[in-house]
mmCIF file of C-alpha atoms in Angstrom:
data_model
loop_
_atom_site.group_PDB
_atom_site.id
_atom_site.type_symbol
_atom_site.label_atom_id
_atom_site.label_comp_id
_atom_site.label_asym_id
_atom_site.label_seq_id
_atom_site.Cartn_x
_atom_site.Cartn_y
_atom_site.Cartn_z
ATOM 1 C CA MET A 271 57.543 -91.785 138.979
ATOM 2 C CA THR A 272 54.538 -91.888 136.684
ATOM 3 C CA ASN A 273 52.780 -88.765 135.334
ATOM 4 C CA SER A 274 49.257 -88.655 136.570
ATOM 5 C CA ALA A 275 48.070 -86.288 133.884
ATOM 6 C CA GLN A 276 46.108 -87.954 131.183
ATOM 7 C CA PRO A 277 46.188 -86.915 127.594
ATOM 8 C CA GLU A 278 43.120 -84.927 126.455
ATOM 9 C CA THR A 279 40.555 -87.168 124.733
ATOM 10 C CA PRO A 280 39.286 -86.054 121.199
ATOM 11 C CA ALA A 281 35.764 -85.678 122.423
ATOM 12 C CA LEU A 282 37.004 -83.371 125.316
ATOM 13 C CA ALA A 283 39.149 -81.358 122.895
ATOM 14 C CA ALA A 284 36.211 -80.970 120.512
ATOM 15 C CA ALA A 285 33.855 -79.835 123.369
ATOM 16 C CA THR A 286 36.426 -77.312 124.617
ATOM 17 C CA ALA A 287 36.922 -75.942 121.100
ATOM 18 C CA MET A 288 33.135 -75.632 120.635
ATOM 19 C CA PHE A 289 32.663 -73.882 123.910
ATOM 20 C CA ILE A 290 35.344 -71.351 123.076
ATOM 21 C CA GLU A 291 34.048 -70.856 119.552
ATOM 22 C CA VAL A 292 30.511 -70.142 120.716
ATOM 23 C CA LEU A 293 31.979 -67.753 123.448
ATOM 24 C CA VAL A 294 33.939 -65.863 120.894
ATOM 25 C CA VAL A 295 30.871 -65.282 118.825
ATOM 26 C CA GLY A 296 28.699 -64.597 121.924
ATOM 27 C CA ILE A 297 31.048 -61.858 123.269
ATOM 28 C CA GLY A 298 30.353 -59.885 120.016
ATOM 29 C CA THR A 299 26.641 -60.311 120.286
ATOM 30 C CA LEU A 300 26.634 -59.372 123.978
ATOM 31 C CA THR A 301 28.610 -56.238 123.180
ATOM 32 C CA ALA A 302 26.035 -55.247 120.607
ATOM 33 C CA ALA A 303 23.277 -55.861 123.064
ATOM 34 C CA VAL A 304 24.969 -53.667 125.691
ATOM 35 C CA MET A 305 25.487 -50.904 123.128
ATOM 36 C CA LEU A 306 21.804 -51.137 122.239
ATOM 37 C CA LEU A 307 20.913 -50.882 125.919
ATOM 38 C CA ILE A 308 23.143 -47.846 126.331
ATOM 39 C CA ALA A 309 21.577 -46.129 123.366
ATOM 40 C CA LEU A 310 18.017 -46.792 124.833
ATOM 41 C CA ILE A 311 18.606 -45.761 128.480
ATOM 42 C CA GLY A 312 20.617 -42.707 127.772
ATOM 43 C CA PRO A 313 23.650 -40.998 129.418
ATOM 44 C CA ALA A 314 22.176 -40.428 132.900
ATOM 45 C CA THR A 315 21.196 -43.944 133.521
ATOM 46 C CA THR A 316 24.384 -45.369 132.033
ATOM 47 C CA THR A 317 26.413 -43.345 134.427
ATOM 48 C CA LYS A 318 24.457 -44.703 137.461
ATOM 49 C CA LEU A 319 24.883 -48.348 136.228
ATOM 50 C CA ALA A 320 28.551 -48.127 135.456
ATOM 51 C CA PRO A 321 29.755 -49.276 138.997
ATOM 52 C CA VAL A 322 27.459 -52.341 138.823
ATOM 53 C CA ALA A 323 28.942 -53.398 135.529
ATOM 54 C CA GLY A 324 32.322 -53.854 136.943
ATOM 55 C CA SER A 325 31.394 -56.273 139.831
ATOM 56 C CA SER A 326 32.258 -59.938 139.858
ATOM 57 C CA LEU A 327 28.584 -60.843 139.754
ATOM 58 C CA ALA A 328 28.213 -58.933 136.506
ATOM 59 C CA THR A 329 31.339 -60.628 134.943
ATOM 60 C CA GLY A 330 29.789 -64.053 135.616
ATOM 61 C CA VAL A 331 26.483 -63.170 134.321
ATOM 62 C CA SER A 332 28.126 -61.647 131.289
ATOM 63 C CA LEU A 333 29.940 -64.847 130.446
ATOM 64 C CA ALA A 334 26.838 -66.943 130.762
ATOM 65 C CA ALA A 335 24.910 -64.413 128.642
ATOM 66 C CA ALA A 336 27.664 -64.340 126.083
ATOM 67 C CA TYR A 337 27.569 -68.208 125.714
ATOM 68 C CA ALA A 338 23.733 -68.246 125.373
ATOM 69 C CA LEU A 339 23.781 -65.399 122.895
ATOM 70 C CA GLY A 340 26.568 -67.113 120.915
ATOM 71 C CA ILE A 341 24.364 -70.175 120.486
ATOM 72 C CA LEU A 342 21.404 -68.142 119.216
ATOM 73 C CA LEU A 343 23.616 -66.063 116.860
ATOM 74 C CA ASP A 344 25.221 -69.177 115.479
ATOM 75 C CA ARG A 345 21.787 -70.694 114.647
ATOM 76 C CA ALA A 346 20.538 -67.407 113.154
ATOM 77 C CA ALA A 347 23.722 -67.096 110.969
ATOM 78 C CA ASP A 348 23.493 -70.721 109.849
ATOM 79 C CA THR A 349 19.850 -70.237 108.870
ATOM 80 C CA ALA A 350 20.555 -67.077 106.977
ATOM 81 C CA LEU A 351 23.392 -68.556 105.034
ATOM 82 C CA THR A 352 21.938 -72.021 104.422
ATOM 83 C CA PRO A 353 20.735 -71.348 100.810
ATOM 84 C CA HIS A 354 24.072 -70.033 99.784
ATOM 85 C CA ARG A 355 25.955 -72.828 101.538
ATOM 86 C CA ARG A 356 23.912 -75.384 99.683
ATOM 87 C CA ARG A 357 24.639 -73.787 96.327
ATOM 88 C CA LEU A 358 28.388 -74.011 97.191
ATOM 89 C CA ARG A 359 28.045 -77.587 98.361
ATOM 90 C CA SER A 360 26.372 -78.627 95.030
ATOM 91 C CA ARG A 361 29.581 -77.904 93.195
ATOM 92 C CA TYR A 362 31.119 -81.109 94.745
ATOM 93 C CA PHE A 363 28.176 -83.057 96.096
ATOM 94 C CA ALA A 364 25.011 -83.680 94.101
ATOM 95 C CA THR A 365 22.878 -84.575 97.202
ATOM 96 C CA SER A 366 22.884 -84.080 100.874
ATOM 97 C CA ALA A 367 23.182 -87.891 101.252
ATOM 98 C CA ALA A 368 26.365 -87.950 99.271
ATOM 99 C CA TYR A 369 27.812 -85.186 101.535
ATOM 100 C CA ALA A 370 26.829 -87.029 104.678
ATOM 101 C CA GLN A 371 28.535 -90.209 103.405
ATOM 102 C CA ALA A 372 31.618 -88.232 102.633
ATOM 103 C CA ARG A 373 31.668 -86.902 106.175
ATOM 104 C CA LEU A 374 31.241 -90.401 107.535
ATOM 105 C CA ARG A 375 34.128 -91.725 105.453
ATOM 106 C CA LEU A 376 36.299 -88.961 106.705
ATOM 107 C CA THR A 377 36.179 -90.182 110.270
ATOM 108 C CA ASP A 378 38.260 -93.148 109.233
ATOM 109 C CA PHE A 379 41.240 -90.701 108.847
ATOM 110 C CA PRO A 380 41.620 -88.909 112.259
ATOM 111 C CA THR A 381 44.254 -86.423 111.127
ATOM 112 C CA LEU A 382 42.216 -85.293 108.199
ATOM 113 C CA ALA A 383 39.093 -85.178 110.298
ATOM 114 C CA ALA A 384 40.749 -82.995 112.829
ATOM 115 C CA ARG A 385 41.922 -80.559 110.145
ATOM 116 C CA SER A 386 38.480 -80.483 108.681
ATOM 117 C CA ASP A 387 36.938 -79.668 112.201
ATOM 118 C CA TYR A 388 39.452 -76.908 112.635
ATOM 119 C CA ALA A 389 38.489 -75.367 109.177
ATOM 120 C CA ARG A 390 34.788 -75.670 110.081
ATOM 121 C CA SER A 391 35.433 -73.946 113.417
ATOM 122 C CA ARG A 392 37.033 -70.983 111.685
ATOM 123 C CA MET A 393 34.073 -70.915 109.162
ATOM 124 C CA ARG A 394 31.562 -70.776 112.019
ATOM 125 C CA ILE A 395 33.466 -67.856 113.710
ATOM 126 C CA CYS A 396 33.477 -65.857 110.441
ATOM 127 C CA ARG A 397 29.724 -66.714 109.833
ATOM 128 C CA GLY A 398 28.875 -65.493 113.405
ATOM 129 C CA TRP A 399 30.995 -62.344 113.238
ATOM 130 C CA LEU A 400 29.375 -61.468 109.968
ATOM 131 C CA LEU A 401 26.219 -60.824 111.746
ATOM 132 C CA ASN A 402 28.037 -59.538 114.898
ATOM 133 C CA THR A 403 29.704 -56.844 112.802
ATOM 134 C CA LEU A 404 26.499 -55.656 111.215
ATOM 135 C CA ALA A 405 24.854 -55.514 114.716
ATOM 136 C CA LEU A 406 27.799 -53.653 116.221
ATOM 137 C CA THR A 407 27.686 -51.131 113.430
ATOM 138 C CA LEU A 408 23.949 -50.488 113.882
ATOM 139 C CA THR A 409 24.090 -50.225 117.662
ATOM 140 C CA ALA A 410 27.157 -47.976 117.596
ATOM 141 C CA ASP A 411 25.509 -45.607 115.208
ATOM 142 C CA LEU A 412 22.435 -45.582 117.570
ATOM 143 C CA ALA A 413 24.483 -44.839 120.603
ATOM 144 C CA MET A 414 26.375 -42.035 118.869
ATOM 145 C CA LEU A 415 23.016 -40.475 117.877
ATOM 146 C CA ARG A 416 21.911 -40.522 121.454
ATOM 147 C CA TYR A 417 25.008 -39.132 123.075
ATOM 148 C CA PRO A 418 26.671 -35.678 122.563
ATOM 149 C CA LEU A 419 29.537 -36.078 120.081
ATOM 150 C CA GLY A 420 31.607 -33.722 118.111
ATOM 151 C CA HIS A 421 31.875 -34.179 114.323
ATOM 152 C CA ARG A 422 29.023 -36.549 114.513
ATOM 153 C CA PRO A 423 28.318 -36.954 110.812
ATOM 154 C CA LEU A 424 31.931 -37.688 109.959
ATOM 155 C CA ILE A 425 32.319 -40.338 112.745
ATOM 156 C CA LEU A 426 28.970 -41.939 111.771
ATOM 157 C CA GLY A 427 29.984 -42.200 108.267
ATOM 158 C CA ALA A 428 33.357 -43.638 109.082
ATOM 159 C CA THR A 429 31.934 -46.097 111.564
ATOM 160 C CA THR A 430 29.294 -47.319 109.022
ATOM 161 C CA ALA A 431 31.741 -47.690 106.163
ATOM 162 C CA LEU A 432 34.249 -49.612 108.352
ATOM 163 C CA GLY A 433 31.462 -51.885 109.561
ATOM 164 C CA ILE A 434 30.234 -52.640 106.085
ATOM 165 C CA VAL A 435 33.771 -53.300 104.896
ATOM 166 C CA THR A 436 34.497 -55.605 107.763
ATOM 167 C CA ALA A 437 31.275 -57.546 107.509
ATOM 168 C CA PHE A 438 32.017 -58.035 103.763
ATOM 169 C CA GLY A 439 35.449 -59.282 104.701
ATOM 170 C CA PHE A 440 33.967 -61.878 107.126
ATOM 171 C CA TYR A 441 31.570 -63.000 104.325
ATOM 172 C CA ARG A 442 34.386 -63.440 101.884
ATOM 173 C CA ALA A 443 36.406 -65.399 104.492
ATOM 174 C CA TRP A 444 33.339 -67.634 105.268
ATOM 175 C CA ARG A 445 32.727 -68.273 101.592
ATOM 176 C CA ALA A 446 36.409 -69.188 100.929
ATOM 177 C CA LEU A 447 36.543 -71.480 103.883
ATOM 178 C CA THR A 448 33.260 -73.183 103.107
ATOM 179 C CA LEU A 449 34.212 -73.657 99.443
ATOM 180 C CA THR A 450 37.627 -74.998 100.257
ATOM 181 C CA GLY A 451 36.253 -77.384 102.833
ATOM 182 C CA TYR A 452 33.794 -78.937 100.340
ATOM 183 C CA ARG A 453 36.508 -79.239 97.732
ATOM 184 C CA LYS A 454 39.066 -80.961 100.084
ATOM 185 C CA LEU A 455 36.320 -83.286 101.436
ATOM 186 C CA ALA A 456 35.430 -84.379 97.929
ATOM 187 C CA GLU A 457 39.110 -84.987 97.055
ATOM 188 C CA GLN A 458 39.894 -86.797 100.281
ATOM 189 C CA THR A 459 36.844 -89.150 100.206
ATOM 190 C CA THR A 460 36.216 -89.883 96.583
ATOM 191 C CA PRO A 461 37.808 -93.180 95.530
ATOM 192 C CA PRO A 462 40.238 -93.080 92.644
ATOM 193 C CA ALA A 463 38.743 -93.927 89.304
ATOM 194 C CA VAL A 464 39.460 -97.453 88.080
ATOM 195 C CA LEU A 465 40.957 -97.493 84.584
ATOM 196 C CA PRO A 466 39.290 -99.899 82.149
ATOM 197 C CA SER A 467 41.330 -102.929 81.398
ATOM 198 C CA LEU A 468 42.764 -103.154 77.816
ATOM 199 C CA PRO A 469 41.486 -106.034 75.543
ATOM 200 C CA ALA A 470 43.868 -108.774 75.047
ATOM 201 C CA GLN A 471 45.886 -108.459 71.905
ATOM 202 C CA PRO A 472 45.413 -111.190 69.329
ATOM 203 C CA ALA A 473 48.402 -113.390 68.690
ATOM 204 C CA SER A 474 50.367 -112.690 65.566
ATOM 205 C CA SER A 475 49.560 -115.052 62.635
ATOM 206 C CA SER A 476 53.088 -115.045 61.476
ATOM 207 C CA ALA A 477 54.375 -116.310 64.777
ATOM 208 C CA HIS A 478 52.202 -119.513 64.651
ATOM 209 C CA ARG A 479 52.298 -119.985 60.868
ATOM 210 C CA ALA A 480 52.994 -123.543 60.065
ATOM 211 C CA SER A 481 56.385 -124.288 58.622
ATOM 212 C CA PRO A 482 56.323 -125.636 55.037
ATOM 213 C CA THR A 483 57.859 -128.855 56.422
ATOM 214 C CA GLU A 484 55.221 -129.422 58.995
ATOM 215 C CA ASP A 485 51.685 -130.750 58.309
ATOM 216 C CA ARG A 486 48.635 -129.433 60.180
ATOM 217 C CA SER A 487 49.082 -131.767 62.972
ATOM 218 C CA GLY A 488 52.423 -130.267 63.760
ATOM 219 C CA GLU A 489 54.548 -133.130 62.702
ATOM 220 C CA PRO A 490 57.200 -132.628 59.958
ATOM 221 C CA ASP A 491 56.571 -134.048 56.500
ATOM 222 C CA ARG A 492 58.394 -137.316 55.908
ATOM 223 C CA ALA A 493 59.879 -138.141 52.503
ATOM 224 C CA PRO A 494 58.353 -141.147 50.828
ATOM 225 C CA ALA A 495 60.413 -144.393 51.232
#
């Protein structure tokens, strides 16, 4: 009996990974947007809208909104970090064309290409959550300012400090993954240097020195009759 299940194609696997990646980033962005909305509408309106937020329709809309916001935030994060990313890339690739050629050569090695794509996916998630953390910290502070809360200064300070430290951690992770990706790409696609050939050694004069009993033509001298 044959198995009807077909193996997942690389293109489908890449599309699935990209969808999950954008959704992971977008959920954080949507959470920040909801917290901002809560801070704007106040406690009374939030209490009235709470039952609607738990419905199936709201769940479906939230997933769609998270995916759309994830795309927008990914583009925003990429634009914000592009100057820094180009400086890191210039350590291993002099021009954008050299980098593009290296990426093209990497496709000849499917295993290395898959590992590179996985590393780039983690890099994009760190990049997106760098902005997400800053947005969540800001909107959480705004919501706590709007709602009654005991020990507010202490909680605000702790939340802000935690958010800044977490954002810095995402930045360091993004930088390390980006730099490592460029270094490995350069190592994996740069052809090995060809060593210069050594010049031929001249023949030893003593090895070919004519014997005293031989003339210049190579024949031995004959005694006169």
